[in-house]
Each structure stands twice: as structure tokens, then as C-alpha cells.
Tab-separated table of C-alpha atoms in Angstrom:
chain	number	residue	atom	x	y	z
A	1	MET	CA	-19.281	34.128	1.962
A	2	ARG	CA	-19.045	30.419	2.834
A	3	GLU	CA	-21.638	30.850	5.592
A	4	LEU	CA	-23.971	32.488	3.063
A	5	ARG	CA	-23.530	29.543	0.707
A	6	ALA	CA	-24.238	27.130	3.559
A	7	LEU	CA	-27.410	29.001	4.524
A	8	ALA	CA	-28.549	29.139	0.896
A	9	THR	CA	-27.978	25.379	0.604
A	10	LEU	CA	-29.901	24.747	3.827
A	11	LEU	CA	-32.856	26.840	2.682
A	12	LYS	CA	-32.967	25.127	-0.710
A	13	ALA	CA	-32.668	21.637	0.814
A	14	ALA	CA	-35.561	22.429	3.166
A	15	GLU	CA	-37.608	23.765	0.259
A	16	LEU	CA	-36.960	20.812	-2.068
A	17	GLY	CA	-36.709	18.089	0.568
A	18	SER	CA	-33.534	16.757	-1.037
A	19	LEU	CA	-29.887	17.694	-0.701
A	20	THR	CA	-29.198	16.309	-4.189
A	21	ASN	CA	-31.858	18.529	-5.729
A	22	ALA	CA	-30.633	21.521	-3.737
A	23	ALA	CA	-27.079	20.937	-5.008
A	24	ALA	CA	-28.304	20.677	-8.612
A	25	ASP	CA	-30.294	23.903	-8.226
A	26	GLN	CA	-27.142	25.704	-7.060
A	27	GLY	CA	-24.868	24.132	-9.676
A	28	ILE	CA	-22.659	22.264	-7.189
A	29	THR	CA	-22.054	18.593	-6.459
A	30	PRO	CA	-24.037	16.776	-3.730
A	31	GLN	CA	-20.719	16.084	-1.991
A	32	ALA	CA	-19.898	19.801	-1.903
A	33	ALA	CA	-23.377	20.628	-0.559
A	34	SER	CA	-23.075	17.948	2.122
A	35	LYS	CA	-19.618	19.192	3.188
A	36	THR	CA	-20.850	22.789	3.317
A	37	LEU	CA	-23.759	21.891	5.611
A	38	ALA	CA	-21.576	19.635	7.758
A	39	GLN	CA	-19.150	22.526	8.314
A	40	LEU	CA	-22.036	24.799	9.333
A	41	GLU	CA	-23.377	22.169	11.762
A	42	ARG	CA	-19.931	21.756	13.320
A	43	GLN	CA	-19.580	25.517	13.617
A	44	LEU	CA	-22.969	25.872	15.349
A	45	GLY	CA	-22.746	22.640	17.320
A	46	VAL	CA	-26.256	21.516	16.359
A	47	LYS	CA	-27.861	19.246	13.762
A	48	LEU	CA	-29.833	21.180	11.139
A	49	LEU	CA	-31.276	18.448	8.906
A	50	GLU	CA	-32.573	14.962	9.524
A	51	ARG	CA	-33.771	12.331	7.077
A	52	THR	CA	-37.326	11.003	7.403
A	53	THR	CA	-38.624	7.940	5.562
A	54	ARG	CA	-39.034	9.887	2.309
A	55	ARG	CA	-37.224	13.213	2.435
A	56	LEU	CA	-35.022	15.576	4.366
A	57	ALA	CA	-36.609	17.719	7.050
A	58	LEU	CA	-35.382	20.553	9.216
A	59	THR	CA	-34.637	19.899	12.853
A	60	PRO	CA	-36.150	22.401	15.330
A	61	GLU	CA	-32.793	24.186	15.413
A	62	GLY	CA	-32.663	24.159	11.609
A	63	GLN	CA	-36.153	25.647	11.417
A	64	VAL	CA	-35.173	28.452	13.776
A	65	LEU	CA	-32.120	29.208	11.669
A	66	VAL	CA	-34.086	29.177	8.397
A	67	ASP	CA	-36.844	31.440	9.745
A	68	ALA	CA	-34.352	33.895	11.225
A	69	SER	CA	-31.934	33.979	8.303
A	70	ARG	CA	-34.267	34.036	5.294
A	71	PRO	CA	-34.936	37.821	5.295
A	72	ALA	CA	-31.304	38.621	6.035
A	73	LEU	CA	-30.087	36.212	3.341
A	74	GLU	CA	-32.384	37.741	0.737
A	75	ALA	CA	-31.238	41.243	1.681
A	76	MET	CA	-27.582	40.188	1.630
A	77	ASN	CA	-27.934	38.574	-1.799
A	78	ALA	CA	-29.530	41.746	-3.127
A	79	ALA	CA	-26.690	43.825	-1.672
A	80	LEU	CA	-24.047	41.509	-3.153
A	81	ASP	CA	-25.697	41.691	-6.566
A	82	ALA	CA	-25.684	45.474	-6.354
A	83	VAL	CA	-21.982	45.518	-5.481
A	84	ARG	CA	-21.134	43.099	-8.300
A	85	LYS	CA	-22.894	45.316	-10.816
A	86	ALA	CA	-21.335	48.535	-9.503
A	87	PRO	CA	-17.988	49.658	-10.958
A	88	SER	CA	-15.079	48.832	-8.648
A	89	LYS	CA	-11.629	50.342	-8.352
A	90	PRO	CA	-9.109	48.197	-10.270
A	91	LEU	CA	-6.429	46.543	-8.166
A	92	THR	CA	-2.745	47.379	-8.603
A	93	GLY	CA	0.472	45.723	-7.502
A	94	HIS	CA	1.569	42.129	-8.056
A	95	LEU	CA	-0.073	38.713	-7.687
A	96	SER	CA	1.781	35.420	-8.210
A	97	ILE	CA	-0.183	32.182	-8.629
A	98	ALA	CA	1.177	28.611	-8.812
A	99	ALA	CA	-0.787	25.585	-9.996
A	100	PRO	CA	-0.276	22.114	-11.490
A	101	ARG	CA	0.163	22.334	-15.254
A	102	MET	CA	-3.149	20.608	-16.055
A	103	VAL	CA	-5.006	23.007	-13.724
A	104	VAL	CA	-3.465	26.048	-15.422
A	105	SER	CA	-4.566	24.964	-18.902
A	106	THR	CA	-8.120	23.987	-17.899
A	107	VAL	CA	-9.559	25.400	-14.678
A	108	LEU	CA	-7.333	28.413	-14.084
A	109	ALA	CA	-6.986	29.915	-17.571
A	110	PRO	CA	-10.526	31.368	-17.901
A	111	VAL	CA	-10.504	32.588	-14.270
A	112	VAL	CA	-7.211	34.440	-14.691
A	113	ASP	CA	-8.360	35.884	-18.018
A	114	ALA	CA	-11.580	37.252	-16.502
A	115	PHE	CA	-9.836	38.536	-13.349
A	116	SER	CA	-7.115	40.316	-15.321
A	117	ALA	CA	-9.775	41.992	-17.488
A	118	LEU	CA	-11.346	43.427	-14.306
A	119	HIS	CA	-7.950	44.587	-12.967
A	120	PRO	CA	-5.760	45.529	-15.962
A	121	LYS	CA	-3.272	47.415	-13.743
A	122	LEU	CA	-2.535	44.337	-11.626
A	123	ASN	CA	0.663	42.486	-12.569
A	124	LEU	CA	-0.349	38.803	-12.688
A	125	HIS	CA	2.193	35.994	-12.820
A	126	VAL	CA	1.023	32.377	-13.259
A	127	ARG	CA	3.547	29.594	-12.659
A	128	SER	CA	2.924	26.058	-13.974
A	129	VAL	CA	4.414	23.246	-11.872
A	130	ASP	CA	4.641	19.488	-12.370
A	131	GLN	CA	3.668	18.534	-8.805
A	132	ALA	CA	0.036	17.722	-8.010
A	133	THR	CA	0.459	19.210	-4.527
A	134	PRO	CA	2.935	22.077	-4.924
A	135	ALA	CA	4.066	24.104	-1.928
A	136	ILE	CA	3.748	27.876	-1.733
A	137	GLN	CA	7.291	29.077	-2.264
A	138	GLY	CA	9.249	32.121	-3.361
A	139	GLU	CA	6.907	34.910	-4.463
A	140	ASP	CA	3.827	32.663	-4.692
A	141	GLU	CA	0.820	34.174	-2.933
A	142	VAL	CA	-1.903	31.803	-4.148
A	143	CYS	CA	-1.503	28.118	-4.962
A	144	PHE	CA	-3.838	25.468	-6.385
A	145	SER	CA	-3.275	21.983	-5.001
A	146	PHE	CA	-4.799	18.500	-5.212
A	147	GLY	CA	-5.222	18.132	-1.472
A	148	PRO	CA	-5.021	20.691	1.347
A	149	MET	CA	-1.711	22.130	2.483
A	150	LEU	CA	-0.937	21.220	6.068
A	151	GLU	CA	1.312	24.149	6.959
A	152	GLN	CA	-0.025	25.974	10.013
A	153	ASP	CA	0.017	29.413	8.405
A	154	VAL	CA	-1.627	28.346	5.110
A	155	SER	CA	-5.381	28.413	4.528
A	156	SER	CA	-6.771	25.706	2.194
A	157	THR	CA	-10.305	25.892	0.774
A	158	PHE	CA	-12.008	23.131	-1.240
A	159	LEU	CA	-12.787	24.170	-4.819
A	160	MET	CA	-14.030	21.189	-6.797
A	161	GLU	CA	-13.806	17.474	-7.356
A	162	ALA	CA	-11.887	16.040	-10.303
A	163	LEU	CA	-12.447	12.473	-11.476
A	164	LEU	CA	-9.918	9.843	-12.518
A	165	LEU	CA	-11.574	7.512	-15.007
A	166	TYR	CA	-10.730	5.228	-17.894
A	167	CYS	CA	-11.511	6.540	-21.368
A	168	ALA	CA	-11.204	5.093	-24.864
A	169	SER	CA	-11.842	6.323	-28.370
A	170	PRO	CA	-14.914	5.056	-30.266
A	171	GLY	CA	-12.507	3.376	-32.709
A	172	TYR	CA	-10.764	1.502	-29.894
A	173	LEU	CA	-14.082	0.194	-28.561
A	174	ALA	CA	-15.270	-0.778	-32.053
A	175	LYS	CA	-12.102	-2.834	-32.511
A	176	HIS	CA	-11.667	-4.361	-29.063
A	177	GLY	CA	-15.026	-4.099	-27.320
A	178	VAL	CA	-15.680	-2.836	-23.807
A	179	PRO	CA	-13.392	-4.359	-21.145
A	180	ARG	CA	-15.164	-5.931	-18.207
A	181	SER	CA	-12.369	-5.271	-15.723
A	182	VAL	CA	-9.154	-3.317	-15.307
A	183	GLU	CA	-7.232	-6.628	-15.233
A	184	ALA	CA	-8.725	-7.638	-18.580
A	185	LEU	CA	-7.864	-4.238	-20.039
A	186	ASP	CA	-4.264	-4.363	-18.742
A	187	ALA	CA	-3.840	-7.903	-20.057
A	188	ARG	CA	-5.139	-7.097	-23.534
A	189	GLN	CA	-2.968	-3.991	-23.839
A	190	ALA	CA	0.115	-5.825	-22.541
A	191	GLY	CA	-0.493	-8.962	-24.619
A	192	MET	CA	-0.511	-11.398	-21.707
A	193	PRO	CA	-3.010	-13.619	-19.844
A	194	VAL	CA	-5.385	-11.905	-17.454
A	195	LEU	CA	-4.124	-13.948	-14.493
A	196	GLU	CA	-0.617	-12.537	-14.973
A	197	ALA	CA	-1.997	-8.994	-15.056
A	198	ARG	CA	-3.923	-9.642	-11.847
A	199	THR	CA	-0.872	-11.046	-10.035
A	200	GLY	CA	1.626	-8.561	-11.477
A	201	GLY	CA	3.393	-10.970	-13.838
A	202	LYS	CA	6.906	-10.036	-14.930
A	203	ASP	CA	6.509	-10.988	-18.596
A	204	ARG	CA	4.397	-7.958	-19.432
A	205	GLY	CA	4.713	-6.807	-23.023
A	206	PRO	CA	5.592	-3.273	-24.155
A	207	MET	CA	3.473	-0.647	-22.398
A	208	LEU	CA	3.265	3.125	-22.659
A	209	SER	CA	3.169	5.386	-19.616
A	210	THR	CA	3.726	9.097	-19.098
A	211	ASN	CA	3.199	11.842	-16.521
A	212	ASP	CA	2.143	14.319	-19.227
A	213	ASP	CA	-1.650	14.706	-19.294
A	214	GLN	CA	-1.704	16.032	-22.860
A	215	LEU	CA	0.258	13.040	-24.161
A	216	GLU	CA	-2.108	10.696	-22.296
A	217	LEU	CA	-5.014	12.448	-23.962
A	218	GLN	CA	-3.394	12.148	-27.385
A	219	ILE	CA	-2.730	8.417	-26.906
A	220	ALA	CA	-6.332	7.752	-25.856
A	221	ARG	CA	-7.792	9.788	-28.721
A	222	SER	CA	-5.569	7.998	-31.257
A	223	GLY	CA	-7.178	4.656	-30.394
A	224	ARG	CA	-3.820	3.115	-29.507
A	225	LEU	CA	-4.715	2.438	-25.863
A	226	ALA	CA	-7.460	3.031	-23.338
A	227	MET	CA	-6.073	5.325	-20.649
A	228	GLN	CA	-6.970	6.480	-17.152
A	229	LEU	CA	-7.395	10.255	-17.517
A	230	ILE	CA	-8.283	13.127	-15.237
A	231	SER	CA	-11.635	14.730	-15.997
A	232	LEU	CA	-10.104	18.224	-16.125
A	233	THR	CA	-8.519	17.392	-19.478
A	234	ALA	CA	-10.822	14.581	-20.636
A	235	MET	CA	-14.196	16.374	-20.400
A	236	PRO	CA	-13.900	18.450	-23.628
A	237	CYS	CA	-13.161	15.234	-25.569
A	238	ILE	CA	-15.979	13.374	-23.812
A	239	GLU	CA	-18.352	16.210	-24.660
A	240	ASP	CA	-17.406	16.238	-28.370
A	241	GLY	CA	-17.559	12.442	-28.645
A	242	THR	CA	-13.889	11.781	-29.414
A	243	LEU	CA	-13.547	9.900	-26.115
A	244	VAL	CA	-15.952	7.565	-24.335
A	245	PRO	CA	-15.861	7.375	-20.515
A	246	LEU	CA	-15.731	3.892	-18.995
A	247	PRO	CA	-16.990	4.362	-15.417
A	248	SER	CA	-17.800	0.634	-15.299
A	249	LEU	CA	-14.051	0.123	-14.722
A	250	GLY	CA	-14.191	2.298	-11.609
A	251	VAL	CA	-13.925	6.010	-10.871
A	252	ASP	CA	-11.526	7.643	-8.418
A	253	SER	CA	-11.528	11.283	-7.404
A	254	ALA	CA	-9.133	14.044	-6.435
A	255	HIS	CA	-10.069	17.245	-4.591
A	256	LEU	CA	-8.712	20.564	-5.816
A	257	PHE	CA	-8.012	23.260	-3.194
A	258	ILE	CA	-7.045	26.922	-3.391
A	259	CYS	CA	-4.421	27.881	-0.811
A	260	HIS	CA	-2.858	31.096	0.479
A	261	TYR	CA	-1.089	32.400	3.551
A	262	SER	CA	-3.693	33.074	6.237
A	263	SER	CA	-1.963	36.059	7.885
A	264	GLU	CA	-1.835	39.559	6.420
A	265	VAL	CA	-3.895	38.756	3.331
A	266	LEU	CA	-3.165	41.351	0.646
A	267	PRO	CA	-6.167	42.962	-1.107
A	268	GLN	CA	-5.281	41.349	-4.440
A	269	VAL	CA	-4.990	37.918	-2.802
A	270	GLY	CA	-8.336	38.208	-1.026
A	271	ALA	CA	-10.035	39.514	-4.165
A	272	PHE	CA	-8.672	36.725	-6.368
A	273	VAL	CA	-9.511	33.968	-3.879
A	274	GLU	CA	-13.121	35.180	-3.573
A	275	PHE	CA	-13.355	35.549	-7.359
A	276	ALA	CA	-12.090	31.982	-7.887
A	277	LEU	CA	-14.385	30.570	-5.194
A	278	ASP	CA	-17.399	32.286	-6.714
A	279	ARG	CA	-16.666	30.792	-10.137
A	280	LEU	CA	-15.290	27.374	-9.246
A	281	GLN	CA	-16.395	26.135	-5.833
A	282	GLY	CA	-18.448	22.971	-6.268
A	283	SER	CA	-18.505	23.319	-10.073
A	284	GLN	CA	-19.570	20.204	-12.010
A	285	ALA	CA	-18.112	21.439	-15.305
A	286	PHE	CA	-15.036	19.218	-14.910
A	287	ALA	CA	-16.554	16.368	-12.888
A	288	PRO	CA	-19.995	15.185	-14.061
A	289	SER	CA	-21.977	12.764	-11.957
A	290	GLU	CA	-21.317	9.043	-12.247
A	291	THR	CA	-24.924	8.652	-13.413
A	292	ARG	CA	-24.218	10.864	-16.412
A	293	LEU	CA	-20.925	9.124	-17.139
A	294	ALA	CA	-22.663	5.738	-17.063
A	295	ALA	CA	-25.310	7.046	-19.467
A	296	LEU	CA	-22.591	8.271	-21.856
A	297	GLU	CA	-20.886	4.869	-21.709
A	298	ARG	CA	-24.157	3.029	-22.426
A	299	ALA	CA	-25.014	5.356	-25.301
A	300	ALA	CA	-21.602	4.935	-26.936
A	301	THR	CA	-21.444	1.145	-26.537
A	302	ARG	CA	-25.093	0.185	-27.112
A	303	ARG	CA	-25.595	-2.707	-29.535
A	304	ARG	CA	-21.849	-3.098	-29.969
A	305	PRO	CA	-20.886	-6.755	-29.246
A	306	SER	CA	-17.400	-7.479	-27.985
A	307	PRO	CA	-15.081	-9.085	-30.549
A	308	LYS	CA	-14.582	-12.824	-30.102
A	309	SER	CA	-10.905	-12.331	-29.325
A	310	PHE	CA	-11.745	-10.063	-26.376
A	311	ARG	CA	-14.394	-12.455	-25.078
A	312	ARG	CA	-11.885	-15.319	-25.187
A	313	LEU	CA	-9.408	-13.161	-23.252
A	314	GLU	CA	-11.910	-12.374	-20.525
A	315	ALA	CA	-12.869	-16.037	-20.220
A	316	THR	CA	-9.384	-16.643	-18.805
A	317	SER	CA	-9.941	-14.130	-16.012
A	318	VAL	CA	-11.503	-16.786	-13.738
A	319	ALA	CA	-8.778	-18.295	-11.633
A	320	PRO	CA	-8.579	-22.095	-11.794
């Protein structure tokens, strides 16, 4: 299945002359498309695409692969569509899945709901954990993890990128303005000079921190503080306008993987992993592009001058 996705990405990139456009056409991120093609090139031991002055072009080896695989890929896609539409025998038995709590409530919930509807006789157990990179343990057969598992007998497959970005409510920005740096934001929220925030001063005022993503979301939405949130939980609030992303303060990322034991894969494990990959791999639903985030920030803060108090605070950020 992954080789088919790589070939489809290669064909679309050759057709459009752009890996970014090919990724958008397939509903995946450019990073996911690039990684998929890089894996295929490593597997074949040849370079398939090269960049000219204006666009991507196939190498001679890439052209051979495209010409040879296009009919087979079209036939395979038609066959896969036919199988998807045909009634399948429901799975039975037991399947245990572990995932970080925030993944269960956002990414995993609709996948499990749809999978259980297809296989009503399968006993599904979903376990929420507090760790971002939980280990497969006990009866767990599938595990979602921020980062691959390094155990030799565990297979880890990249699913999607999640973003870590600062967000604030419209009310917070109307009152305090848009911070120009993380140091300025920390200083304002701690009630201390920017220089102390930058150097880790000990006289920091009362702050609020938590490892609960829902509480972080509630604090940000209340307008009490601007918070660094993960896009898995922040995106619904960004979409409905109750939170404004602040990518100008910097954006980090975390990669979500689906993991399972690589030996003796049970039918229910293989079926669920393929089902999850088909629905989630490379999805941009929880991690929009930085271009879009920047546009949302500009739209929400346009023609909104920073309060004088905030401008005075930021003026102290220049070290003497």
C-alpha cells in the first residue's frame, strides 16, 4: 500500500511539476510526500526526481518507472476501489489499542467509531495513557506514539504531523496586543521585565502550567493567558474563531506514529492498521500549513494596534 502511495505521488508530481501541488492534490503534507518519495528512492537505489530551474522533472529512471507503472497503478486502484465497495466478512476476536489521551479524543475517536461499525463482532478496547510515547505493554496490540518505537520487534509507521504553536483568544489580543517574541509574552504574563524572562530570572510572578491539554485549552479560550497548544486539540477552536494562532512566535512539530508488533500480525491488527493509514496518513486536518496559520493570524489581528503598555514592555527587550 505504501509503495502504491509513493508511485501515485511520483506520477502526480511529474504531471504537475511540483511536489507541493502533488501533495495538495492527494490531501497530504509536502513533508509526507517528500518522505514517501525518499523512501521509494532508497528502496530502489536510484534518484527519481530532479529539480530544474523552474520545476521538478523525472530522471531517466523515474521516467521508466512512471511509464511502466501507470497502467498497473490504474488497474490496481480500480481493483482496490472494487474491494472497498464489496461487502467484507466482519472481523471477530479482540483488539486492544493504546494512545496518548489527546490522540484518543481527537484523531483516534472517529477512526475507532468507523472501524467498529464495519466489524461489530470485534471486541475493541481503547486505553488512554498520559505518556506521549507509550510502550506496547500487556494486551496492547496497536499503539499510537509521538515518535517511533525503537524496539526491534515493533513496526512504526508515520501517520501525521502535529504542530505546537502559541494561541490566544481574540479578547486576550484585544486587551494586550500581539506579542513580538516569546520572551515578551513570558514577561508580560509573569509580570516581570523582558530581560529577566530571557535570562531565566528567579523573581517570576505567579504562572499557570499543566500537563492536561483540555485545561490548557480552557485557559487559552478564557483569555487569561496565551498558551502553547498542540494542533490536535487547538484546531477546532481555531476553525470556529475562539482561538487565534500566533505562528509569528514560532511553530514546532511532533510526528505521530502507529506501532504494532511486526511478527505474527493478527488479521484484526493488520486490518485496523491499514484502515488507520488510509484515513490518517499525511492528513492536514490537524496540522494546517504555516502559510494558512500566518493568514489566520493576520486576519485576526489586522488593524489592531498594540496597547501602549505592551509596547512599553517590548521596548525593554533590547539588552543594554
